[in-house]
Structure formats: C-alpha cells, structure tokens
GROMACS .gro file of C-alpha atoms in nm:
model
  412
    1UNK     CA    1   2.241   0.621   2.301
    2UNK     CA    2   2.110   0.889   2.506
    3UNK     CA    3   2.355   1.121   2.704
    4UNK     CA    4   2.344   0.855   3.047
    5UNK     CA    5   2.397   0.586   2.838
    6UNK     CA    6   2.075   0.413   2.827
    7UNK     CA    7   1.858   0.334   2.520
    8UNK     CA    8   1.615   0.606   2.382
    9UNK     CA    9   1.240   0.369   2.337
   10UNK     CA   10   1.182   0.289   1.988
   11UNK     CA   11   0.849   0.229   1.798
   12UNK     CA   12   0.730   0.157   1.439
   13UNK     CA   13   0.412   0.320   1.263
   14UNK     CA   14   0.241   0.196   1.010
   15UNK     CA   15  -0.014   0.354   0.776
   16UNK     CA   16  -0.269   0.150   0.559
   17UNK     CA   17  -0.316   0.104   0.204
   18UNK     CA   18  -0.485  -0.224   0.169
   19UNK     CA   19  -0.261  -0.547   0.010
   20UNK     CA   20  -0.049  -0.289  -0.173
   21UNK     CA   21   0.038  -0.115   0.119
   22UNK     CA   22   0.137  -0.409   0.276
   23UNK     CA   23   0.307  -0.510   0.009
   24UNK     CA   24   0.510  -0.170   0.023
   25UNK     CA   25   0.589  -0.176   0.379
   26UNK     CA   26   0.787  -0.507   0.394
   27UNK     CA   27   0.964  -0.396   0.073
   28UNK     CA   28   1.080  -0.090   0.306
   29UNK     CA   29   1.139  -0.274   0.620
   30UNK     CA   30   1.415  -0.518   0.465
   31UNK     CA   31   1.626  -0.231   0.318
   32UNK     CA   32   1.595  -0.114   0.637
   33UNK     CA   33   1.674  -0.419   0.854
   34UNK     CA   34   1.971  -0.421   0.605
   35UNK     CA   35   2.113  -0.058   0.637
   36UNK     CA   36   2.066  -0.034   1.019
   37UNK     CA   37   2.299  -0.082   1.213
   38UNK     CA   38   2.207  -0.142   1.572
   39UNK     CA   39   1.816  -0.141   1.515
   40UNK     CA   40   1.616  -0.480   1.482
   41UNK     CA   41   1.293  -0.466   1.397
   42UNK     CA   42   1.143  -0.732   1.639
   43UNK     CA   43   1.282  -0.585   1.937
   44UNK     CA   44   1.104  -0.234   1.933
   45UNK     CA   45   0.962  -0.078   2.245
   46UNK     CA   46   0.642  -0.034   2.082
   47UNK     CA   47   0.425  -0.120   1.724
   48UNK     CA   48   0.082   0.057   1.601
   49UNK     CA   49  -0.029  -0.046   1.307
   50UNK     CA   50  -0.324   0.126   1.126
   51UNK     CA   51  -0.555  -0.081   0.899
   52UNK     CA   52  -0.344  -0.268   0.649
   53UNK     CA   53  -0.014  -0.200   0.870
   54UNK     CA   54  -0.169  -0.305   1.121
   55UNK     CA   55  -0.137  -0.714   1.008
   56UNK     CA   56   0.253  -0.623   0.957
   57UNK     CA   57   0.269  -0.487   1.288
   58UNK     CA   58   0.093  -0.766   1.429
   59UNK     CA   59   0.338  -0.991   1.311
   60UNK     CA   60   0.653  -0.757   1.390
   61UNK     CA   61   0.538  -0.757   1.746
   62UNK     CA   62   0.459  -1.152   1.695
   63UNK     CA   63   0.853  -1.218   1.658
   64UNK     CA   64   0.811  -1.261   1.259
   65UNK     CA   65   1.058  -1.110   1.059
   66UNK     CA   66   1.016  -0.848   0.759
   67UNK     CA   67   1.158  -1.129   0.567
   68UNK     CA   68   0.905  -1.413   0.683
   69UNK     CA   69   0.636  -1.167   0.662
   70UNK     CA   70   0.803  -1.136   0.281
   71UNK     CA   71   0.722  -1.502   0.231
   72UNK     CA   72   0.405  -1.448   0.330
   73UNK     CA   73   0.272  -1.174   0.135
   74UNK     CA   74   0.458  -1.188  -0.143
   75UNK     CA   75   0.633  -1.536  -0.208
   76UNK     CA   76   0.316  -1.696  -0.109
   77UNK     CA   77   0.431  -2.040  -0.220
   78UNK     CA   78   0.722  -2.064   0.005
   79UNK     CA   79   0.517  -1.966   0.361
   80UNK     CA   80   0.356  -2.210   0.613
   81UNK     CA   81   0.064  -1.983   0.615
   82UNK     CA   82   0.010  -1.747   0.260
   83UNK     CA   83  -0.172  -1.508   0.229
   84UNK     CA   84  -0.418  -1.505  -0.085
   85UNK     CA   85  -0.551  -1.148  -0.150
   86UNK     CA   86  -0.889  -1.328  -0.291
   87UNK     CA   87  -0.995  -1.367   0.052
   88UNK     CA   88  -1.088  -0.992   0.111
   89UNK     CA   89  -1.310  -0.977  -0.213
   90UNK     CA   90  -1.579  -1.249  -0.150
   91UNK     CA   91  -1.904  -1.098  -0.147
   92UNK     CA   92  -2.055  -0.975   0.203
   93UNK     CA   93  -2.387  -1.252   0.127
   94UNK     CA   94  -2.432  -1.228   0.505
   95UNK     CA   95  -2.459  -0.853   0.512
   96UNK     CA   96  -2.666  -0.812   0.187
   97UNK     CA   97  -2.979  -1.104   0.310
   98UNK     CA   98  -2.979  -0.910   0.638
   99UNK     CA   99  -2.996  -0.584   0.494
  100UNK     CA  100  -3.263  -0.748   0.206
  101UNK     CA  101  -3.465  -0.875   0.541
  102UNK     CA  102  -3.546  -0.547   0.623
  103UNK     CA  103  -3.677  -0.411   0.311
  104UNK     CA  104  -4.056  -0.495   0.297
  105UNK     CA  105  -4.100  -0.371   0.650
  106UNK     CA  106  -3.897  -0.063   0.590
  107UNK     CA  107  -4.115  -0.040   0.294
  108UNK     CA  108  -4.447  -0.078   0.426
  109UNK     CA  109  -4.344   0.203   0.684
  110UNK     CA  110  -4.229   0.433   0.431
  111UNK     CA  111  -4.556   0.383   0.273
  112UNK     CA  112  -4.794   0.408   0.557
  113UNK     CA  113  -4.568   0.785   0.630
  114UNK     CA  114  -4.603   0.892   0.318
  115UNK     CA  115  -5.028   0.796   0.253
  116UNK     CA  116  -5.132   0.941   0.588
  117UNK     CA  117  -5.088   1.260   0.467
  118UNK     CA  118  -4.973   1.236   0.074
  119UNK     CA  119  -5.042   1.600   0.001
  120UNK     CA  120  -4.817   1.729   0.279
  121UNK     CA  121  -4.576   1.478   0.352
  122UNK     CA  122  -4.225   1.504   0.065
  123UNK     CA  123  -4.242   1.160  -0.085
  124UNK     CA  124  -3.887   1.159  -0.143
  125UNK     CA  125  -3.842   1.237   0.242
  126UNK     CA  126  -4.100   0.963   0.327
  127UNK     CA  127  -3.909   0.677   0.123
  128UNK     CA  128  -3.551   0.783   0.290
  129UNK     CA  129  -3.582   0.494   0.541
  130UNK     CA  130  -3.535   0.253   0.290
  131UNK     CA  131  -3.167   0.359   0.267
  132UNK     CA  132  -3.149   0.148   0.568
  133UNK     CA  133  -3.193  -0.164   0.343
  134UNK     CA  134  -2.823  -0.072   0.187
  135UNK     CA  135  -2.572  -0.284   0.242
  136UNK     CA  136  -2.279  -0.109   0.494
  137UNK     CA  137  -1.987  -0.351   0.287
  138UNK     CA  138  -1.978  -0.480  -0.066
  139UNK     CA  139  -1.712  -0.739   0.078
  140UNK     CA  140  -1.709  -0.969   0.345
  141UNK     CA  141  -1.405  -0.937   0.589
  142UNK     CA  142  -1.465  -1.318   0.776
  143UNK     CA  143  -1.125  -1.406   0.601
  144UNK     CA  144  -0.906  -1.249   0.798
  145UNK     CA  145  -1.043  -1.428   1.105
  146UNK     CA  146  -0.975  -1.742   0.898
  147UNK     CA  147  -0.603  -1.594   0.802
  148UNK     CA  148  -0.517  -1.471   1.134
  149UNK     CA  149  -0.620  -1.768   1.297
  150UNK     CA  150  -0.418  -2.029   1.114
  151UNK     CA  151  -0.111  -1.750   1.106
  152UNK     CA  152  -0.120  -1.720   1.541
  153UNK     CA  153  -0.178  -2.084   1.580
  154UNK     CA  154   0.150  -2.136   1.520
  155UNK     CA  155   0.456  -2.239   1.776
  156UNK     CA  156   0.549  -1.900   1.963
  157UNK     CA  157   0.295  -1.652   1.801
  158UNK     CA  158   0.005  -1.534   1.958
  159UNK     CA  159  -0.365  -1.391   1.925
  160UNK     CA  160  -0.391  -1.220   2.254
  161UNK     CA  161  -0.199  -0.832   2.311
  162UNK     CA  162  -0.095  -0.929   2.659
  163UNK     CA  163   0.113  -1.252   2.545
  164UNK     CA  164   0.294  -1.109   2.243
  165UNK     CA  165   0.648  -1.026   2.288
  166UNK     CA  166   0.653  -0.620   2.236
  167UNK     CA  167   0.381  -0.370   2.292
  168UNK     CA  168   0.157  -0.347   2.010
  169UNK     CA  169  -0.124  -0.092   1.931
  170UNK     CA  170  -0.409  -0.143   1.623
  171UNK     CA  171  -0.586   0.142   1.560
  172UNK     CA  172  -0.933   0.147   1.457
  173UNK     CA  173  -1.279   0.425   1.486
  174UNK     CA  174  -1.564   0.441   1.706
  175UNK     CA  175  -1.862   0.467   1.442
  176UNK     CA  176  -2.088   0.571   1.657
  177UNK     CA  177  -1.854   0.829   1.845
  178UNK     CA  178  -1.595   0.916   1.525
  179UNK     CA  179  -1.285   0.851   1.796
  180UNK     CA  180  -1.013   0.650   1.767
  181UNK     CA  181  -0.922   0.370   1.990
  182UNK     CA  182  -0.590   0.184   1.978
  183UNK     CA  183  -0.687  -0.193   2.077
  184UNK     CA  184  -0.370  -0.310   2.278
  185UNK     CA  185  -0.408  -0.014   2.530
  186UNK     CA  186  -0.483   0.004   2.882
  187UNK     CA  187  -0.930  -0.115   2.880
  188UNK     CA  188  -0.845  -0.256   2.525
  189UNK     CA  189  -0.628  -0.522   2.557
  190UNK     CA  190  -0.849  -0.806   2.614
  191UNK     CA  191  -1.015  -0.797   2.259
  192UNK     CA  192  -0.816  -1.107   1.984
  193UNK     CA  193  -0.585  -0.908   1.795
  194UNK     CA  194  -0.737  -1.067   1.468
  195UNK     CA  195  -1.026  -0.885   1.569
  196UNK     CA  196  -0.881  -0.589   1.580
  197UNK     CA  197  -0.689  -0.608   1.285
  198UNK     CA  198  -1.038  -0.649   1.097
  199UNK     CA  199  -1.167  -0.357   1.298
  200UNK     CA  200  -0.900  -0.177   1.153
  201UNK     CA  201  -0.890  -0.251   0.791
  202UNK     CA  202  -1.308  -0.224   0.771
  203UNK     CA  203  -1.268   0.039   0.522
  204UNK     CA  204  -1.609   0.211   0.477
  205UNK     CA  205  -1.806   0.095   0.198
  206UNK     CA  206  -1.623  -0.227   0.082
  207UNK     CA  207  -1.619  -0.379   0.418
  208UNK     CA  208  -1.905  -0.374   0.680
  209UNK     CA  209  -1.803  -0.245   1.043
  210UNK     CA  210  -1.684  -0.506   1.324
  211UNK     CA  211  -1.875  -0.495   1.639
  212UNK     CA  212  -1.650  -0.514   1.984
  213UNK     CA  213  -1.816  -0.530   2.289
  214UNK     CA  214  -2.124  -0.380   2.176
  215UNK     CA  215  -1.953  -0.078   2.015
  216UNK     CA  216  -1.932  -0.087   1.582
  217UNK     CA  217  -1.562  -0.023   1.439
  218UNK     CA  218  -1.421   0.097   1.062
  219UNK     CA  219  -1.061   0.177   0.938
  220UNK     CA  220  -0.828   0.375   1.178
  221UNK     CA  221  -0.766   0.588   0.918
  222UNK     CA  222  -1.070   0.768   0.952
  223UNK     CA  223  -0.864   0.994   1.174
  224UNK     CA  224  -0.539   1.005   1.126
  225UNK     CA  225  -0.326   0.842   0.860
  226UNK     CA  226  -0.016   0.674   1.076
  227UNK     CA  227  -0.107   0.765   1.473
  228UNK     CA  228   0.214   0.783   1.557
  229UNK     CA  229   0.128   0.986   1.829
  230UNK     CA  230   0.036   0.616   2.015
  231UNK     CA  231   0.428   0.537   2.024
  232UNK     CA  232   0.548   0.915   2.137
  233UNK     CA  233   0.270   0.892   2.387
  234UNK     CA  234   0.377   0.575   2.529
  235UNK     CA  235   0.756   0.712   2.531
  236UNK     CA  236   0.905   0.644   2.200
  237UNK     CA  237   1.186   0.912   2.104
  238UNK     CA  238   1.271   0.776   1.771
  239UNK     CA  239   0.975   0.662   1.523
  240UNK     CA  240   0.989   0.501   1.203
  241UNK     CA  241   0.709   0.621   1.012
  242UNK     CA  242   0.594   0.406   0.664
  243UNK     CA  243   0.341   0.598   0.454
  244UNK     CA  244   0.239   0.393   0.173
  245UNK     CA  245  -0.045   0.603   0.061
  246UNK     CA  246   0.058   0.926  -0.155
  247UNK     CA  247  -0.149   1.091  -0.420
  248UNK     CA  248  -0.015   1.045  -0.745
  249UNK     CA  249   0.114   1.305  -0.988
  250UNK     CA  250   0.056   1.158  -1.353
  251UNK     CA  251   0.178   1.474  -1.499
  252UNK     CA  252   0.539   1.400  -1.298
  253UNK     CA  253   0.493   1.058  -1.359
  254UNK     CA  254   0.471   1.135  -1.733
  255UNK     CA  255   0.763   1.370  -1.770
  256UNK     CA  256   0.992   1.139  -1.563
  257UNK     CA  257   0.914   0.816  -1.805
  258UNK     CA  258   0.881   1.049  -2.129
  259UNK     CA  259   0.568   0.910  -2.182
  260UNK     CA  260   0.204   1.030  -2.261
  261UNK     CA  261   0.022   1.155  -1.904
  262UNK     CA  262  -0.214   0.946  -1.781
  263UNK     CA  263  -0.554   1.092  -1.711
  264UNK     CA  264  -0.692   0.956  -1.367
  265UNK     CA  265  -1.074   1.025  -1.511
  266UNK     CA  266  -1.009   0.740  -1.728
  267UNK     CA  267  -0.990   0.488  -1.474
  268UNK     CA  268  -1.359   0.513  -1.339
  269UNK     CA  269  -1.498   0.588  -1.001
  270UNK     CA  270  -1.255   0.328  -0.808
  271UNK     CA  271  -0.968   0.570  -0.953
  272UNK     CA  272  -1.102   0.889  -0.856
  273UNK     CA  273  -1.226   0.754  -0.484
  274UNK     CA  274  -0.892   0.646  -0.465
  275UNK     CA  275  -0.669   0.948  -0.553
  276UNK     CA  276  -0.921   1.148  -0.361
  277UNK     CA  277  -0.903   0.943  -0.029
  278UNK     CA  278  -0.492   0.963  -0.072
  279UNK     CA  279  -0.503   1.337  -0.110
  280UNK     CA  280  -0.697   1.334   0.152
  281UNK     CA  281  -0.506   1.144   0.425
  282UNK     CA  282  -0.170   1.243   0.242
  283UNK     CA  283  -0.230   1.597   0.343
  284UNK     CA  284  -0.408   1.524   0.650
  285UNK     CA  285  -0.098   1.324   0.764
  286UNK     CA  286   0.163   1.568   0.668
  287UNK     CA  287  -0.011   1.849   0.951
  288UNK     CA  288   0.043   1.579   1.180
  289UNK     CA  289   0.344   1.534   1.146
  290UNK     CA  290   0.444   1.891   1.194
  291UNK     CA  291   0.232   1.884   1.531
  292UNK     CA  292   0.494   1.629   1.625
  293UNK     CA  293   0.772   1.871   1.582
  294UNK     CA  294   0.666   2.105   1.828
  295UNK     CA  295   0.482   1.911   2.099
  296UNK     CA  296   0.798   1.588   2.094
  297UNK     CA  297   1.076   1.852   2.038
  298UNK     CA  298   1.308   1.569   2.183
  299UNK     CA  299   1.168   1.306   1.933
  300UNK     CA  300   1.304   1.224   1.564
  301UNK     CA  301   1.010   1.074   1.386
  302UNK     CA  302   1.120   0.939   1.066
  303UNK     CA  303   0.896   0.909   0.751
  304UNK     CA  304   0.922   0.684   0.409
  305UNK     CA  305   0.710   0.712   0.151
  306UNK     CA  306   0.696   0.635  -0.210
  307UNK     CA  307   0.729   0.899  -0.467
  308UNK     CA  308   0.410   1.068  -0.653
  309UNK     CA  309   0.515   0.966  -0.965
  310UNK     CA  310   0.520   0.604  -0.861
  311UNK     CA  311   0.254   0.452  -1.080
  312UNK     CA  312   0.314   0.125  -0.993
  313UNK     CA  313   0.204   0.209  -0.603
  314UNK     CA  314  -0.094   0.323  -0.775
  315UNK     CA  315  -0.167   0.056  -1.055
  316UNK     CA  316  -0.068  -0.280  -0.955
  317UNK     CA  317  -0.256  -0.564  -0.990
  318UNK     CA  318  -0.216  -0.728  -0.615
  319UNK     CA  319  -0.353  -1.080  -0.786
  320UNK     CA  320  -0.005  -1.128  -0.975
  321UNK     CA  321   0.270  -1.238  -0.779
  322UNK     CA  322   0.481  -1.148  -1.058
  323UNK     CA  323   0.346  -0.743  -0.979
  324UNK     CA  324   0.400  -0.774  -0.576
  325UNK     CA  325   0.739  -0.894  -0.612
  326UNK     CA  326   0.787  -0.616  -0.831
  327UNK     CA  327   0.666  -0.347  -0.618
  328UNK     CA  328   0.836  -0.452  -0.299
  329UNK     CA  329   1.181  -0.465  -0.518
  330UNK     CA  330   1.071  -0.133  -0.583
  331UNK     CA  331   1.045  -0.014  -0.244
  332UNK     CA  332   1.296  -0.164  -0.133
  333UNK     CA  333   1.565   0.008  -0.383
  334UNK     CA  334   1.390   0.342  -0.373
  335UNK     CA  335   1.444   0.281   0.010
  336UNK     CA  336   1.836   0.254  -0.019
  337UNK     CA  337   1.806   0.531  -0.253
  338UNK     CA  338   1.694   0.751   0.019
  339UNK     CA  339   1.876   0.649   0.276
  340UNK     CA  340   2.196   0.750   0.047
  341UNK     CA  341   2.027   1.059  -0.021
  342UNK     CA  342   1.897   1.167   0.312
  343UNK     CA  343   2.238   1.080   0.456
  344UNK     CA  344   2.384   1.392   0.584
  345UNK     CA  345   2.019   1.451   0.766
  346UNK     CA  346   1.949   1.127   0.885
  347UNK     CA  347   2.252   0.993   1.038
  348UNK     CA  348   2.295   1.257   1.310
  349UNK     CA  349   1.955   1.206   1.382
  350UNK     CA  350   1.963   0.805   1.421
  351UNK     CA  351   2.322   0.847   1.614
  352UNK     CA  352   2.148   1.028   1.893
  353UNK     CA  353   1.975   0.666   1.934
  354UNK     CA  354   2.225   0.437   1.929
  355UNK     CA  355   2.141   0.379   1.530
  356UNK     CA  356   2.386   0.422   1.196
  357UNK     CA  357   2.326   0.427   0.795
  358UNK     CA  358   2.586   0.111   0.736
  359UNK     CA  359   2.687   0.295   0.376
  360UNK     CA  360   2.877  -0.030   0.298
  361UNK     CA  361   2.558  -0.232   0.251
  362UNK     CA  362   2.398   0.081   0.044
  363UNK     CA  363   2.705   0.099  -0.219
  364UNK     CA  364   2.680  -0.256  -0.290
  365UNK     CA  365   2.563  -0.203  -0.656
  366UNK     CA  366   2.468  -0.604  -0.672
  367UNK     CA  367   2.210  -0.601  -0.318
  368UNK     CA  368   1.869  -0.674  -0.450
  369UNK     CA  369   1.564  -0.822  -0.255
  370UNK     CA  370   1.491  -1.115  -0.472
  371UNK     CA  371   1.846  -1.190  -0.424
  372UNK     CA  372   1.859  -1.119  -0.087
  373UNK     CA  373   1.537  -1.325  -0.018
  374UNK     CA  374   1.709  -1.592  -0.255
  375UNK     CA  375   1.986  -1.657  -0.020
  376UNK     CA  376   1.759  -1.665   0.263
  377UNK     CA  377   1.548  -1.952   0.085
  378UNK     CA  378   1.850  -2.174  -0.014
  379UNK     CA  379   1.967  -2.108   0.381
  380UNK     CA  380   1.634  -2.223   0.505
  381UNK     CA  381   1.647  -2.537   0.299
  382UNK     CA  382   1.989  -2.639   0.366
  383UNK     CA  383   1.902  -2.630   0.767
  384UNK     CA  384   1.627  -2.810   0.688
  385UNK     CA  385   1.819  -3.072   0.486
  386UNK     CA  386   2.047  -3.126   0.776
  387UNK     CA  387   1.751  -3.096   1.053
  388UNK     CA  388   1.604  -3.386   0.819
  389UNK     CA  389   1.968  -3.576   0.787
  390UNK     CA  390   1.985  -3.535   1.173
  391UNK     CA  391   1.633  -3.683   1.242
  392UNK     CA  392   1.706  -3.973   0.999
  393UNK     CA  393   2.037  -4.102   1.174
  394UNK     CA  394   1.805  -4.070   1.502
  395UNK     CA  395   1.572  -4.255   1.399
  396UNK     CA  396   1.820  -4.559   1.254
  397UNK     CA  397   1.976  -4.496   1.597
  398UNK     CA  398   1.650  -4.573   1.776
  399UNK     CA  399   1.581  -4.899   1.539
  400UNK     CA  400   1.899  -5.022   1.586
  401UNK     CA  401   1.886  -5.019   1.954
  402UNK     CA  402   1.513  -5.154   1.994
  403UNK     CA  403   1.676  -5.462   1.722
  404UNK     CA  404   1.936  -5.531   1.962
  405UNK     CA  405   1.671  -5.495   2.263
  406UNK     CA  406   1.414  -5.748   2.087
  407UNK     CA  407   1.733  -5.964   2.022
  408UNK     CA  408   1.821  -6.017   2.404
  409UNK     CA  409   1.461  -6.044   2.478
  410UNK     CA  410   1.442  -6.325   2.242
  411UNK     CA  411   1.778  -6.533   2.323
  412UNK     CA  412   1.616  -6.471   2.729
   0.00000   0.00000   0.00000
C-alpha cells in the first residue's frame, strides 16, 4: 500500500517472441499468480502487450486466466478454443499473386528506362523497380482474425478495447512514419483488438503489414522491446516486465550441461536472423529500462527473463505439445527459482505495493505446473459432472411435472 493507504496502479508488459514467447510468458505468469500474495493478474490497472504478448495480454485484460490461457496454448486439447501454431505458417498466396500482378508492367517500365538511353542509364539501377514485385510476407497472418474471432465470441470476452474489463494497450509501428502507436489509447481505441494484435505480431519479412485506417502496421518491436513506458505513462508504479527474448550464450550453455558448444552458424540463416534480432532488442531493451530508473524514480519495474544458456527458449519445436509443455514447466520453475533468489531485493520492493513473495508456496519441493494444471483439470470436470448431475434431475423434474400436467388434462 502506499503511505495514505490507497493502492499504488499496477500494469503488466509483455514483450514478443512469437508462439515460444507466448509459450514462456504463461509458464511465468502461473508461478507468479502462485507466489503473490495480494496481486491477481486479471485485476491490473493496465496491460500492453507487444506482438506475441500482446494475444496474452489481450486475454489477461479479457478476464482469462494464465491458467485458461495455459489450456489454450499449450494443452490445446483441453480448451474451447486451441490454438494450433500451423495457422501462422500458411503461405501469404494472396500477397505473392498481387505482388506477381505487378511484374510485367514493372518490367516493361524498367525496360523502356533502361533502352531510352542504354549507354548512360546503370542497368542494374534501371531494373531496381522490379523489387517492387517482392513479396512484403512469406506467411499469411488471416489466421489470427479466424483465432481471435472464435476466442472473443465467447460469453463475457470481448473484441472491442472500450468493453474489456481493464485497460489494455497493443503496440504496433507506423511503416510509413517508423513510430509506435499503442492501439487501446486515446484516437486508437476504436480499431478490433484482433486487428491489432495482427498489427502487432506482423513481423517484417514473414508476415505482410496490416493496414488500419489507411495507415500500414508491422511488429511493435520495431521500437522498443516491452514499452513499458505505456503503463508508467498511464500511472502504473509497479510493472511486471516478461522478456522472453534473450540472446543465447552456447558457450555458457555448453559449460553448464558439460556438453560440446553448439555453433549457431550451423543452424542456417533462420538461426543467425534470430540470435541477431535478440541481441538486438535484448540490448536495446536493457537501456530502456535504465531510462525508467531515472525518469519513474517512484516506480519498481520488475523484469523476468530466461537465462542465456537456455537452449530450449532457443530450440524448441512449437509443433510438439510434448516441447511447449516442457518449456512452460521450465519457466515456470526457473520462475520460483528466482523469486527465492531475488528475495531479499524483491520483497521490499513489492511490500511498498501492497504485494508479498508467499515463501511457503516456493519451498514446496512437490509444486509443479503439470501438476498444478492437473488439479485444475480434475476440478473443472468434477463441477462439470455435478453442473451435468444438476441439469439432469431438472430436467426429470420438468418431465415429471408436464406427466402429471398431461394427466389432469386428460382425466378433464
């Protein structure tokens, strides 16, 4: 609590990191849900969600908890509405014929520039147009209209930023201006928030850009890495931060698994892009971060993060359920790890806002999230056993009575 007595404003951030980010992030938000005492993840003063955080903050602010959005991600089978990462990799077909379209007329221009004066005129420089014809995504990102459609269809969720229950903000770029612009804000707010999602999460090159009112939108990340900056702007004093995105070390990695160290060259170009974006936005997000200390001196912003030798952040196959489950038990261990580690640091920190480490819940040596989300799966189906008992005897009720009324009608 603050010193009057009220309570400080709250917020989540999330960073990106496509379906293994995700992944991450729910692993992380159920240790914390657990070890928190006096902090509930659907009633925060404010979400922003960047790219693929931004579909768990969606659903945060939506009322869905970290473990339904669990069931969702990761124990697909068991959710009213699964997610299936095959639906981000179908070809962009609509994207490449439109781009293909353009080709012979692009051509015929280049052409015609380059023969009107062929001794002066750089024939390289004369056939640049045709870079025009190139596709701006490899993959097509209509699925996550389909998703996100079915998902806020349902009882008490919502597609709109001005009927969900908690402030949310999904941050995406401005191609054509290289800002940022957190849908959910003040001017912003009327646009679906499936559409912004995919605005968000149109990472350059795989996926083409989303057009929004005229204006053409990629990943959020572009500029910053979490913008938590939205939240301490709109008052937040105590931000979690979840960073799923680290570069990885496979020289650490190697020494702490006394194993051979993996060489990231061997992996092809979708290796290197991909330890070269992290490094990137990894050390990008950590200047941020100390911005924050000086300009919200009276805010604790809070950061998890996996480690750098964590090769299973960096190598999982996201088509296995087996892996997912695996990586969000994973986060959410080394999550209670830290917590017991950052202890002394933290809890003075969280106590200033109402919040405690409940160490009880930490020492338990047996805690687990498949056991945890175990128990919450046998729960479920018990209730609806008895929901299902209850609507039987209802139902006999209701024959019996309309027997006995069909009876008096009869002996009328």
């Amino acid at each position: 609590m603050s010193p009057k007595g009220r309570r400080r404003k709250a917020a989540l951030a999330l960073a990106g990191g496509g379906p293994l980010g995700a992944v991450y992030e729910i692993g992380v938000l159920v240790a914390l849900s657990e070890a928190l005492d006096g902090f509930d993840f659907n009633e925060l003063d404010a979400y922003v969600g960047v790219s693929a955080g931004s579909f768990i903050a969606a659903g945060l602010a939506n009322g869905l908890s970290p473990a339904y959005l669990y069931r969702m991600f990761i124990d697909s089978d068991s959710a009213e509405v699964p997610f299936e990462p095959e639906m981000l990799l179908k070809p962009a077909t609509g994207e490449y014929a439109r781009r293909a379209a353009r080709f012979p007329s692009l051509l015929l221009e280049s052409l015609g520039d380059y023969f009107r004066s062929p001794l002066q005129r750089d024939f390289l420089a004369s056939f640049q147009r045709l870079s025009r014809a190139i596709p701006t995504g490899v993959f097509d990102n209509s699925g996550i209209d389909d998703f996100l459609g079915r998902l806020f269809s349902l009882p008490g969720l919502s597609n709109d930023f001005r009927r969900v229950r908690k402030p949310l903000y999904l941050v995406a770029t401005d191609l054509d201006s290289g800002t940022s612009v957190a849908f959910g804000a003040k001017g912003f707010e009327h646009v679906p928030i499936a559409t912004a999602i995919k605005a968000s999460a149109a990472l350059p090159g795989l996926y083409p850009p989303v057009e929004i009112d005229g204006r053409w939108y990629v990943d959020g990340a572009l500029k910053k890495t979490l913008h938590a900056s939205v939240a301490l702007k709109a008052g937040a004093r105590l931000v979690f931060c979840i960073n799923p995105l680290v570069p990885f070390d496979a020289r650490h990695a190697a020494h702490e698994r006394h194993s051979r160290e993996r060489k990231l060259v061997d992996g092809g170009l979708p290796v290197v892009l991909a330890q070269t974006f992290r490094a990137i936005i990894h050390s990008r997000m950590k200047t941020g971060l100390a911005k924050y200390d000086i300009e919200y001196k009276d805010a604790d912003v809070i950061l998890f993060e996996p480690g750098r030798d964590d090769a299973d952040m960096f190598f999982t196959n996201i088509f296995s359920y087996a892996d997912r489950k695996r990586l969000s038990e994973q986060a959410y261990r080394k999550t209670r790890e830290e917590l017991l580690r950052r202890h002394e640091e933290l809890a003075p920190r969280l106590a200033r806002h109402g919040v405690s480490i409940n160490l009880d819940v930490l020492a338990d040596p047996h805690r687990s999230l498949a056991r945890r989300m175990g128990q919450l799966k046998r729960h479920r189906a018990r209730n609806m056993g008895l929901t299902a008992l209850r609507l039987s005897d209802t139902l006999d009720d209701l024959a019996r009575a309309v027997r006995r009324m069909q009876a008096r009608t009869r002996a009328a």
